[in-house]
Short mmCIF file of C-alpha atoms in Angstrom, two decimals:
data_model
loop_
_atom_site.label_atom_id
_atom_site.label_comp_id
_atom_site.label_asym_id
_atom_site.label_seq_id
_atom_site.Cartn_x
_atom_site.Cartn_y
_atom_site.Cartn_z
CA MET A 1085 10.02 14.74 -13.35
CA LYS A 1086 10.15 14.18 -9.61
CA ASP A 1087 8.50 11.02 -8.24
CA ASN A 1088 6.07 12.98 -6.07
CA VAL A 1089 4.58 14.93 -8.99
CA ILE A 1090 0.86 14.16 -9.34
CA VAL A 1091 -0.15 13.04 -12.83
CA CYS A 1092 -3.83 12.16 -12.25
CA ARG A 1093 -5.46 14.81 -10.08
CA CYS A 1094 -8.80 13.00 -9.72
CA GLU A 1095 -7.26 9.87 -8.22
CA ASP A 1096 -3.91 11.16 -6.88
CA VAL A 1097 -1.57 9.09 -9.02
CA THR A 1098 2.09 10.14 -8.99
CA VAL A 1099 5.03 9.79 -11.36
CA GLY A 1100 6.68 7.47 -8.83
CA GLU A 1101 3.75 5.05 -8.86
CA ILE A 1102 3.84 4.87 -12.65
CA LYS A 1103 7.60 4.22 -12.65
CA LYS A 1104 7.15 1.37 -10.17
CA LEU A 1105 4.40 -0.26 -12.25
CA VAL A 1106 6.48 -0.02 -15.41
CA ALA A 1107 9.34 -1.71 -13.56
CA ASP A 1108 6.85 -4.51 -12.67
CA GLY A 1109 5.95 -4.94 -16.35
CA ILE A 1110 2.64 -3.07 -16.10
CA ASN A 1111 3.44 -0.70 -18.89
CA THR A 1112 0.38 0.18 -20.96
CA PRO A 1113 -2.20 2.89 -20.20
CA GLU A 1114 -5.04 0.31 -19.99
CA GLU A 1115 -3.15 -1.71 -17.36
CA ILE A 1116 -1.93 1.32 -15.40
CA LYS A 1117 -5.49 2.67 -15.34
CA ARG A 1118 -6.83 -0.57 -13.86
CA ILE A 1119 -4.26 -0.82 -11.09
CA THR A 1120 -4.04 2.85 -10.06
CA ARG A 1121 -7.55 4.13 -10.99
CA MET A 1122 -5.77 6.76 -13.11
CA SER A 1123 -8.31 8.36 -15.52
CA MET A 1124 -11.25 6.82 -13.65
CA GLY A 1125 -12.21 10.08 -11.92
CA CYS A 1126 -14.50 12.93 -12.88
CA CYS A 1127 -12.38 14.13 -15.82
CA GLN A 1128 -12.08 10.60 -17.25
CA GLY A 1129 -8.44 11.07 -18.21
CA ARG A 1130 -8.75 14.31 -20.12
CA THR A 1131 -5.95 15.87 -18.05
CA CYS A 1132 -3.63 12.95 -17.35
CA GLY A 1133 -3.85 11.04 -20.65
CA GLY A 1134 -1.35 13.11 -22.58
CA ILE A 1135 1.00 13.36 -19.61
CA LEU A 1136 0.97 9.57 -19.17
CA GLN A 1137 1.79 9.07 -22.86
CA GLN A 1138 4.76 11.42 -22.46
CA ILE A 1139 6.01 9.62 -19.32
CA LEU A 1140 5.65 6.15 -20.90
CA SER A 1141 7.30 7.37 -24.08
CA ASN A 1142 10.35 8.40 -22.04
CA LEU A 1143 10.43 5.31 -19.83
CA LEU A 1144 9.90 2.78 -22.63
CA ASN A 1145 11.82 4.71 -25.27
CA GLU A 1146 8.92 4.56 -27.71
CA PRO A 1147 7.41 7.38 -29.82
CA VAL A 1148 4.50 9.16 -28.10
CA ASP A 1149 2.00 8.27 -30.84
CA GLU A 1150 2.73 4.58 -30.35
CA ILE A 1151 1.55 4.69 -26.73
CA LYS A 1152 -2.08 3.75 -27.25
CA LEU A 1153 -4.28 5.54 -24.74
CA TRP A 1154 -7.15 3.85 -22.90
CA GLU A 1155 -10.50 3.25 -24.53
CA LYS A 1156 -12.90 6.17 -24.06
CA ARG A 1157 -16.03 5.16 -22.20
CA PRO A 1158 -19.40 6.93 -22.02
CA PRO A 1159 -20.92 9.15 -20.71
CA ALA A 1160 -18.88 12.05 -22.11
CA LYS A 1161 -19.33 13.98 -18.85
CA PRO A 1162 -20.69 12.97 -15.42
CA VAL A 1163 -24.50 12.67 -15.38
CA LEU A 1164 -26.74 12.77 -12.30
CA MET A 1165 -28.61 9.51 -11.71
CA LYS A 1166 -31.88 11.45 -11.33
CA ALA A 1167 -31.34 13.17 -14.67
CA LEU A 1168 -31.34 9.74 -16.30
CA ILE A 1169 -34.94 9.18 -15.24
CA GLY A 1170 -35.95 12.71 -16.20
CA GLY A 1171 -36.25 13.86 -12.59
CA ASP A 1172 -33.77 16.70 -12.76
CA THR A 1173 -32.61 19.09 -15.43
CA ASP A 1174 -30.43 21.24 -13.16
CA GLU A 1175 -26.91 21.31 -14.54
CA SER A 1176 -25.33 22.87 -11.44
CA MET B 1136 9.08 -17.47 -25.25
CA LYS B 1137 9.56 -21.02 -23.99
CA ALA B 1138 9.31 -23.78 -26.60
CA LYS B 1139 8.15 -26.39 -24.09
CA ALA B 1140 5.93 -26.43 -21.01
CA ASN B 1141 4.38 -29.01 -18.71
CA ILE B 1142 1.12 -27.11 -18.57
CA VAL B 1143 -0.21 -24.31 -20.77
CA ILE B 1144 -3.06 -22.25 -19.31
CA ILE B 1145 -5.00 -20.19 -21.84
CA GLY B 1146 -6.38 -17.01 -20.28
CA GLY B 1147 -4.88 -14.47 -17.86
CA GLY B 1148 -7.94 -13.67 -15.75
CA ILE B 1149 -8.62 -14.67 -12.16
CA VAL B 1150 -9.14 -18.31 -13.20
CA GLY B 1151 -5.94 -18.65 -15.26
CA THR B 1152 -3.70 -16.87 -12.76
CA SER B 1153 -5.09 -18.68 -9.70
CA LEU B 1154 -4.71 -22.00 -11.56
CA ALA B 1155 -1.08 -21.17 -12.29
CA TYR B 1156 -0.52 -20.31 -8.63
CA HIS B 1157 -2.20 -23.45 -7.25
CA LEU B 1158 -0.50 -25.77 -9.72
CA ALA B 1159 2.86 -24.20 -8.86
CA CYS B 1160 2.09 -24.65 -5.13
CA LEU B 1161 1.61 -28.36 -5.83
CA GLY B 1162 5.10 -28.52 -7.27
CA ILE B 1163 4.46 -28.36 -11.02
CA LYS B 1164 7.32 -26.77 -12.93
CA ASP B 1165 7.23 -25.11 -16.34
CA ILE B 1166 3.76 -23.62 -16.21
CA VAL B 1167 2.94 -21.05 -18.87
CA VAL B 1168 -0.05 -18.69 -18.90
CA LEU B 1169 -0.97 -17.24 -22.30
CA GLU B 1170 -3.01 -14.02 -22.31
CA LYS B 1171 -3.94 -12.43 -25.62
CA ASP B 1172 -4.30 -8.95 -24.12
CA TYR B 1173 -3.27 -8.05 -20.56
CA LEU B 1174 -4.14 -9.53 -17.14
CA ALA B 1175 -7.86 -9.31 -16.27
CA ALA B 1176 -8.66 -7.77 -19.68
CA GLY B 1177 -11.64 -10.10 -20.21
CA SER B 1178 -14.51 -10.99 -17.89
CA THR B 1179 -12.54 -10.67 -14.62
CA GLY B 1180 -11.67 -7.01 -14.99
CA ARG B 1181 -15.20 -6.15 -16.11
CA CYS B 1182 -17.09 -7.86 -13.30
CA GLY B 1183 -19.02 -6.28 -10.44
CA ALA B 1184 -16.21 -7.03 -7.94
CA GLY B 1185 -18.53 -8.79 -5.49
CA VAL B 1186 -17.86 -12.00 -3.57
CA ARG B 1187 -20.76 -13.84 -1.94
CA GLN B 1188 -21.43 -17.16 -0.27
CA GLN B 1189 -25.23 -16.92 -0.39
CA TRP B 1190 -26.06 -19.50 -3.03
CA GLY B 1191 -28.95 -21.92 -3.28
CA LEU B 1192 -26.86 -24.91 -4.31
CA LYS B 1193 -24.61 -26.72 -1.83
CA MET B 1194 -21.63 -26.91 -4.16
CA ASN B 1195 -21.76 -23.21 -5.05
CA CYS B 1196 -21.94 -22.36 -1.34
CA ILE B 1197 -18.88 -24.52 -0.63
CA LEU B 1198 -16.88 -23.18 -3.60
CA ALA B 1199 -17.68 -19.61 -2.54
CA LYS B 1200 -16.95 -20.27 1.13
CA GLU B 1201 -13.58 -21.89 0.37
CA SER B 1202 -12.74 -19.02 -1.99
CA ILE B 1203 -13.56 -16.33 0.56
CA ALA B 1204 -11.44 -18.23 3.11
CA GLU B 1205 -8.56 -17.99 0.62
CA PHE B 1206 -9.21 -14.28 -0.13
CA GLU B 1207 -9.02 -13.66 3.63
CA LYS B 1208 -5.44 -14.94 3.75
CA LEU B 1209 -4.36 -13.98 0.24
CA SER B 1210 -2.29 -10.95 1.24
CA GLU B 1211 -0.34 -13.18 3.68
CA MET B 1212 -0.03 -16.07 1.22
CA ILE B 1213 1.28 -13.74 -1.49
CA PRO B 1214 2.57 -10.47 -0.03
CA THR B 1215 2.70 -7.64 -2.59
CA ASP B 1216 2.53 -3.84 -2.62
CA TYR B 1217 -0.95 -3.95 -4.17
CA ASP B 1218 -4.09 -3.43 -2.12
CA LEU B 1219 -6.76 -6.11 -2.60
CA GLU B 1220 -9.43 -3.66 -1.36
CA PHE B 1221 -11.14 -6.53 0.43
CA LYS B 1222 -14.24 -5.25 2.20
CA GLN B 1223 -16.28 -7.78 4.17
CA LYS B 1224 -19.35 -5.71 4.92
CA GLY B 1225 -21.82 -8.19 3.54
CA TYR B 1226 -24.31 -8.94 0.83
CA MET B 1227 -28.00 -8.27 1.35
CA MET B 1228 -30.48 -10.10 -0.86
CA LEU B 1229 -33.96 -8.60 -0.95
CA ALA B 1230 -37.15 -10.68 -1.10
CA TYR B 1231 -40.40 -9.18 -2.42
CA ASP B 1232 -42.88 -12.04 -2.32
CA ARG B 1233 -43.65 -15.17 -0.33
CA ASN B 1234 -42.13 -17.56 -2.87
CA MET B 1235 -38.86 -15.69 -2.94
CA ALA B 1236 -38.86 -15.38 0.85
CA ASN B 1237 -39.43 -19.12 1.21
CA GLN B 1238 -36.63 -19.90 -1.21
CA TYR B 1239 -34.32 -17.53 0.71
CA LYS B 1240 -35.26 -19.17 4.02
CA LYS B 1241 -34.38 -22.54 2.52
CA ASN B 1242 -31.09 -21.12 1.25
CA VAL B 1243 -30.30 -19.75 4.73
CA GLN B 1244 -30.92 -23.18 6.28
CA LEU B 1245 -28.60 -24.83 3.78
CA GLN B 1246 -25.94 -22.12 4.10
CA ARG B 1247 -25.97 -22.34 7.89
CA THR B 1248 -25.49 -26.12 7.84
CA LEU B 1249 -22.38 -25.43 5.71
CA GLY B 1250 -21.02 -23.01 8.31
CA ILE B 1251 -21.88 -19.81 6.44
CA GLU B 1252 -22.99 -17.08 8.85
CA VAL B 1253 -26.14 -15.80 7.22
CA ASP B 1254 -29.39 -14.48 8.67
CA TYR B 1255 -32.92 -13.99 7.45
CA LEU B 1256 -33.97 -10.41 8.25
CA SER B 1257 -37.24 -8.52 8.50
CA PRO B 1258 -37.48 -5.34 6.38
CA LEU B 1259 -36.84 -3.29 9.54
CA GLU B 1260 -33.72 -5.26 10.37
CA ALA B 1261 -32.55 -4.80 6.79
CA LYS B 1262 -33.08 -1.05 7.08
CA ALA B 1263 -30.94 -0.98 10.22
CA ILE B 1264 -28.03 -2.22 8.08
CA VAL B 1265 -28.78 -0.08 5.00
CA PRO B 1266 -30.52 3.04 6.37
CA HIS B 1267 -31.31 4.48 2.92
CA LEU B 1268 -33.06 1.28 1.77
CA ASN B 1269 -36.69 1.79 0.75
CA THR B 1270 -38.39 -1.29 2.22
CA GLU B 1271 -41.72 -0.71 0.45
CA GLY B 1272 -43.02 -4.01 -0.90
CA MET B 1273 -40.24 -6.02 0.75
CA VAL B 1274 -41.13 -9.08 2.82
CA GLY B 1275 -37.62 -9.80 4.06
CA ALA B 1276 -33.95 -10.15 3.17
CA THR B 1277 -30.96 -12.36 3.80
CA PHE B 1278 -27.64 -11.01 4.99
CA CYS B 1279 -24.16 -12.50 5.26
CA GLY B 1280 -21.59 -10.17 6.80
CA LYS B 1281 -18.57 -12.09 5.46
CA ASP B 1282 -19.54 -11.49 1.81
CA GLY B 1283 -18.27 -8.34 0.19
CA HIS B 1284 -16.00 -6.60 -2.30
CA LEU B 1285 -12.60 -7.40 -3.75
CA ASN B 1286 -10.62 -5.53 -6.41
CA PRO B 1287 -10.50 -7.83 -9.49
CA PHE B 1288 -7.37 -6.22 -10.97
CA THR B 1289 -5.13 -6.32 -7.91
CA THR B 1290 -6.42 -9.79 -6.98
CA THR B 1291 -5.56 -11.18 -10.41
CA LEU B 1292 -2.20 -9.40 -10.30
CA THR B 1293 -1.51 -10.89 -6.86
CA TYR B 1294 -2.11 -14.46 -8.09
CA ALA B 1295 0.06 -13.71 -11.12
CA ILE B 1296 2.87 -12.45 -8.88
CA GLY B 1297 2.49 -15.53 -6.65
CA ALA B 1298 2.65 -17.87 -9.65
CA LYS B 1299 5.72 -16.11 -11.06
CA ARG B 1300 7.54 -16.32 -7.73
CA LEU B 1301 7.05 -20.10 -7.90
CA GLY B 1302 8.49 -20.24 -11.40
CA ALA B 1303 5.45 -19.92 -13.68
CA GLU B 1304 5.74 -17.70 -16.74
CA ILE B 1305 3.03 -15.36 -17.92
CA TYR B 1306 3.02 -14.04 -21.47
CA LYS B 1307 0.84 -11.03 -22.18
CA GLY B 1308 -0.11 -10.04 -25.72
CA THR B 1309 0.14 -13.70 -26.71
CA GLU B 1310 -2.87 -15.03 -28.59
CA VAL B 1311 -3.52 -18.73 -29.12
CA LEU B 1312 -4.22 -19.33 -32.81
CA ASP B 1313 -4.45 -23.11 -32.97
CA MET B 1314 -3.50 -26.43 -31.39
CA LYS B 1315 -2.01 -29.62 -32.77
CA LEU B 1316 -3.22 -33.02 -31.61
CA GLU B 1317 -1.32 -36.31 -31.64
CA LYS B 1318 -2.87 -39.64 -30.66
CA GLY B 1319 -5.90 -37.97 -29.13
CA LYS B 1320 -3.88 -35.51 -27.04
CA VAL B 1321 -2.95 -31.88 -27.51
CA SER B 1322 0.76 -31.80 -28.27
CA LYS B 1323 1.38 -28.23 -29.33
CA VAL B 1324 -0.13 -24.79 -28.81
CA ILE B 1325 0.41 -22.33 -31.64
CA THR B 1326 0.44 -18.62 -30.78
CA ASN B 1327 1.14 -15.34 -32.55
CA LYS B 1328 4.53 -15.32 -30.77
CA GLY B 1329 5.58 -18.90 -31.50
CA GLU B 1330 4.78 -22.53 -30.69
CA ILE B 1331 4.89 -24.40 -27.37
CA ASP B 1332 5.09 -28.18 -26.96
CA THR B 1333 3.03 -29.13 -23.96
CA GLY B 1334 1.85 -32.07 -21.88
CA LEU B 1335 -1.44 -30.52 -20.77
CA VAL B 1336 -3.66 -27.57 -21.69
CA ILE B 1337 -6.25 -25.76 -19.56
CA ASN B 1338 -8.89 -23.63 -21.23
CA ALA B 1339 -9.51 -20.62 -19.00
CA ALA B 1340 -10.34 -18.26 -21.85
CA GLY B 1341 -13.60 -16.84 -20.44
CA PRO B 1342 -15.64 -15.23 -23.23
CA PHE B 1343 -13.48 -16.93 -25.85
CA SER B 1344 -13.61 -20.43 -24.38
CA LYS B 1345 -15.74 -21.98 -27.14
CA ASN B 1346 -13.27 -21.07 -29.84
CA ILE B 1347 -10.31 -22.33 -27.80
CA ALA B 1348 -12.09 -25.66 -27.16
CA LYS B 1349 -12.79 -25.97 -30.88
CA MET B 1350 -9.04 -25.77 -31.57
CA ALA B 1351 -8.66 -28.93 -29.46
CA GLY B 1352 -11.56 -30.54 -31.30
CA VAL B 1353 -13.89 -30.28 -28.29
CA ASP B 1354 -17.37 -28.82 -28.69
CA ILE B 1355 -18.66 -27.08 -25.53
CA PRO B 1356 -22.23 -25.79 -25.13
CA VAL B 1357 -21.36 -22.21 -24.15
CA TYR B 1358 -22.06 -18.77 -25.54
CA SER B 1359 -21.05 -15.31 -24.41
CA GLU B 1360 -23.48 -12.59 -23.46
CA ARG B 1361 -22.91 -8.89 -22.81
CA HIS B 1362 -23.61 -7.45 -19.35
CA GLN B 1363 -23.25 -3.77 -18.50
CA ILE B 1364 -22.18 -1.84 -15.40
CA LEU B 1365 -21.96 1.77 -14.35
CA VAL B 1366 -19.84 3.50 -11.73
CA THR B 1367 -20.48 6.78 -9.94
CA GLN B 1368 -18.32 9.48 -8.42
CA PRO B 1369 -16.94 8.51 -4.97
CA ILE B 1370 -18.67 9.72 -1.80
CA LYS B 1371 -18.15 8.99 1.90
CA GLN B 1372 -19.09 5.44 2.98
CA ILE B 1373 -22.86 5.19 3.40
CA GLN B 1374 -23.62 1.65 2.25
CA ASP B 1375 -21.93 -1.34 3.87
CA PRO B 1376 -23.28 -4.35 1.93
CA MET B 1377 -23.81 -5.15 -1.71
CA VAL B 1378 -27.58 -4.98 -2.24
CA ILE B 1379 -29.07 -7.53 -4.63
CA SER B 1380 -32.65 -7.67 -5.80
CA LEU B 1381 -33.42 -10.70 -7.93
CA LYS B 1382 -36.90 -9.25 -8.53
CA HIS B 1383 -35.45 -6.16 -10.22
CA GLY B 1384 -32.45 -8.18 -11.37
CA PHE B 1385 -29.89 -5.64 -10.10
CA TYR B 1386 -26.89 -5.53 -7.77
CA CYS B 1387 -25.41 -2.36 -6.30
CA GLN B 1388 -22.47 -1.84 -3.98
CA GLN B 1389 -20.25 0.93 -2.67
CA THR B 1390 -16.57 0.12 -3.15
CA PRO B 1391 -13.90 0.95 -0.53
CA HIS B 1392 -12.90 3.76 -2.93
CA GLY B 1393 -16.32 5.34 -2.30
CA SER B 1394 -17.81 4.93 -5.78
CA PHE B 1395 -20.98 2.91 -6.37
CA ILE B 1396 -20.88 0.05 -8.88
CA MET B 1397 -24.14 -1.35 -10.20
CA GLY B 1398 -25.50 -3.54 -12.95
CA PHE B 1399 -28.50 -5.63 -13.91
CA GLY B 1400 -29.24 -8.73 -15.92
CA ASP B 1401 -31.07 -7.87 -19.14
CA PRO B 1402 -32.82 -10.94 -20.62
CA ASN B 1403 -32.60 -9.35 -24.08
CA GLU B 1404 -28.90 -8.53 -23.86
CA LEU B 1405 -26.67 -8.97 -26.89
CA LYS B 1406 -25.14 -12.41 -27.46
CA GLY B 1407 -21.47 -12.62 -28.43
CA THR B 1408 -18.28 -10.93 -27.27
CA ASP B 1409 -19.24 -7.34 -28.17
CA THR B 1410 -18.53 -5.11 -25.15
CA THR B 1411 -19.71 -1.70 -26.34
CA SER B 1412 -21.92 0.24 -23.93
CA THR B 1413 -25.47 1.45 -24.59
CA TRP B 1414 -27.27 4.60 -23.42
CA ASN B 1415 -30.41 2.53 -22.65
CA PHE B 1416 -28.50 0.74 -19.95
CA LEU B 1417 -28.00 3.94 -17.95
CA GLU B 1418 -31.71 4.79 -18.07
CA GLU B 1419 -32.90 1.30 -17.20
CA MET B 1420 -30.35 0.95 -14.41
CA ALA B 1421 -31.49 4.24 -12.85
CA GLU B 1422 -35.15 3.19 -13.18
CA LYS B 1423 -34.48 -0.07 -11.36
CA VAL B 1424 -32.15 1.07 -8.58
CA LEU B 1425 -33.48 4.51 -7.56
CA PRO B 1426 -36.86 3.37 -6.16
CA VAL B 1427 -35.00 0.90 -3.90
CA LEU B 1428 -32.02 3.08 -2.94
CA PRO B 1429 -33.42 6.63 -3.42
CA PRO B 1430 -30.51 8.82 -2.20
CA LEU B 1431 -28.34 7.50 -5.03
CA LYS B 1432 -30.32 9.84 -7.31
CA ASN B 1433 -27.91 12.61 -6.33
CA LEU B 1434 -24.82 10.72 -7.47
CA LYS B 1435 -23.17 11.37 -10.78
CA VAL B 1436 -22.39 8.51 -13.16
CA VAL B 1437 -18.80 8.95 -14.32
CA ARG B 1438 -18.40 5.89 -16.50
CA GLN B 1439 -20.01 2.77 -17.85
CA TRP B 1440 -18.59 -0.39 -19.38
CA ALA B 1441 -19.55 -3.87 -20.46
CA GLY B 1442 -18.14 -7.36 -20.19
CA SER B 1443 -19.11 -10.89 -21.13
CA TYR B 1444 -20.73 -13.68 -19.17
CA ASN B 1445 -19.66 -17.03 -20.62
CA MET B 1446 -22.97 -18.89 -20.28
CA THR B 1447 -23.72 -22.61 -20.10
CA PRO B 1448 -27.18 -24.27 -20.39
CA ASP B 1449 -27.52 -24.45 -16.58
CA ALA B 1450 -25.56 -21.27 -15.72
CA GLN B 1451 -22.94 -23.38 -13.91
CA PRO B 1452 -19.31 -23.68 -14.98
CA ILE B 1453 -17.74 -26.55 -16.89
CA LEU B 1454 -14.76 -27.83 -14.91
CA GLY B 1455 -12.13 -30.51 -15.26
CA ASN B 1456 -11.04 -32.92 -17.96
CA SER B 1457 -12.85 -32.70 -21.29
CA GLU B 1458 -12.86 -36.55 -21.41
CA ASP B 1459 -12.74 -36.49 -25.23
CA VAL B 1460 -9.18 -35.18 -25.38
CA GLU B 1461 -7.20 -36.75 -22.56
CA ASN B 1462 -4.96 -33.82 -21.61
CA PHE B 1463 -7.37 -30.95 -22.31
CA TYR B 1464 -8.95 -29.42 -19.20
CA MET B 1465 -11.58 -26.76 -18.78
CA ALA B 1466 -12.38 -23.99 -16.34
CA VAL B 1467 -15.00 -22.14 -18.39
CA GLY B 1468 -18.66 -21.12 -18.55
CA PHE B 1469 -18.76 -19.37 -15.19
CA SER B 1470 -21.99 -17.60 -16.25
CA GLY B 1471 -21.23 -14.38 -14.38
CA HIS B 1472 -19.95 -15.71 -11.06
CA GLY B 1473 -16.41 -16.80 -11.83
CA PHE B 1474 -14.51 -14.17 -9.90
CA MET B 1475 -15.90 -15.18 -6.52
CA ILE B 1476 -15.37 -18.94 -6.86
CA ALA B 1477 -12.12 -18.97 -8.84
CA PRO B 1478 -9.67 -19.81 -6.02
CA ALA B 1479 -11.56 -22.92 -4.86
CA VAL B 1480 -12.12 -24.03 -8.46
CA ALA B 1481 -8.45 -23.50 -9.30
CA LYS B 1482 -7.39 -25.49 -6.24
CA ALA B 1483 -9.74 -28.40 -7.00
CA ILE B 1484 -8.71 -28.62 -10.67
CA SER B 1485 -5.01 -28.40 -9.71
CA GLU B 1486 -5.42 -31.21 -7.18
CA THR B 1487 -7.20 -33.36 -9.79
CA ILE B 1488 -4.38 -32.77 -12.28
CA VAL B 1489 -1.67 -33.92 -9.86
CA GLY B 1490 -3.77 -36.94 -8.84
CA LYS B 1491 -4.79 -35.77 -5.37
CA LYS B 1492 -8.31 -36.02 -4.02
CA PRO B 1493 -9.77 -32.54 -4.57
CA THR B 1494 -10.68 -30.43 -1.51
CA VAL B 1495 -14.08 -29.77 -3.11
CA ASP B 1496 -15.70 -32.46 -5.27
CA ILE B 1497 -16.39 -30.73 -8.60
CA SER B 1498 -17.24 -33.87 -10.58
CA MET B 1499 -20.88 -32.81 -11.05
CA LEU B 1500 -19.59 -29.87 -13.10
CA ARG B 1501 -18.02 -32.08 -15.77
CA LEU B 1502 -18.72 -31.38 -19.43
CA LYS B 1503 -20.46 -34.73 -19.93
CA ARG B 1504 -23.34 -33.70 -17.63
CA PHE B 1505 -25.05 -32.05 -20.58
CA GLU B 1506 -24.97 -35.24 -22.68
CA ALA B 1507 -26.26 -37.22 -19.72
CA GLY B 1508 -28.98 -34.63 -19.09
CA ASN B 1509 -27.77 -33.90 -15.53
CA LEU B 1510 -28.30 -30.16 -15.55
CA ILE B 1511 -27.88 -28.35 -12.24
CA LYS B 1512 -30.40 -25.80 -11.06
CA GLU B 1513 -29.11 -22.80 -9.11
CA PRO B 1514 -32.00 -20.62 -7.91
CA SER B 1515 -29.93 -17.57 -6.93
CA VAL B 1516 -28.37 -16.18 -10.13
CA VAL B 1517 -28.63 -12.50 -11.14
#
């Protein structure tokens, strides 16, 4: 994959950035997330998680299933602040 | 892994990494940092990312002021490719009754004598800085424009890089399991990756500090307590300062990235190192913050998380030599404000260790203050 390919669309993280971090010893999804904001956007890593596992598997020469993905955090989908206090039920 | 080190630091958060950097700057060789997970995995990486100098206690003001002075030059001291996301757009602390206002006015007086540029504001003046602030019920506020935001991950990483450049070694995924003592001193640290003979140990283990101290035979009066945070989607910059209301118990800031980070202190929060999130938190947070900052109602919460405060009986850290075990030092019990004072603390402890007079006198934060009954009262804790 070319270095300028975007892996995380929410936060604009590229293959090149991941390669650089891995070279610096930052080589787990939890660490990469914290430095690049990867998976911290609206989709919460649903799109980029699997791609990151594949990239790390290649770079580190480890099986894909041994690349432990980041911890899933609530809420499951973005929620309006006003919906939390019952002030809005509009899902638009 | 090395079999021998001059100094072993336990904990790879902001405290452990800045200690390693400052000790290395003072010429100490063979420093090892042991981190059971990854850098900033504990309290540092879960904090609210705020740095403020507006404290009610002289020493806290000085520690925070010295730390912010270091953050201001950190990217020159340790150049890296990582952005510290340092935003000095202030902290605003809201006062809702006369007592609080009087305390804040006293704090401002103290802070100004220490050279901290802080002002007491009327509600109208506060609204000029945060236009979407609902000033209903407010009697005033304090504001310091040099307080602000700093990215905990890249800051910790920067100190780690700085320490490594000066020869320190940092081992991730390395958990301390036990220590061996000889003649009243720690002689060996035992980890899941092997054993290290050492001349000195510093406990910077954050939420896990009590257990680490126990391994050295030192009992410290700390416990960990869960605190929760939420973060929203990013929007254009609308809020310069961190807004704190001690009445509601919340803090809320917009990061340079555009997202809002907020949390509150729940007196009934879970004790221990559990960091699972609760749904209640989201509701209560929204109930507290929306009346004060109404336009945030249209933001979407994308994520929540939790971390641990390592609490002491007076909500002030325990710093320096344990005094019971000669070569066992502590930088623990930061009670929720460790990130913003870590550099000054690390510098002072490092200076003490090499026998220099510390830049900031931290002797009142010694462990023995609890035995002697010298508890310290800080009026401005969230």
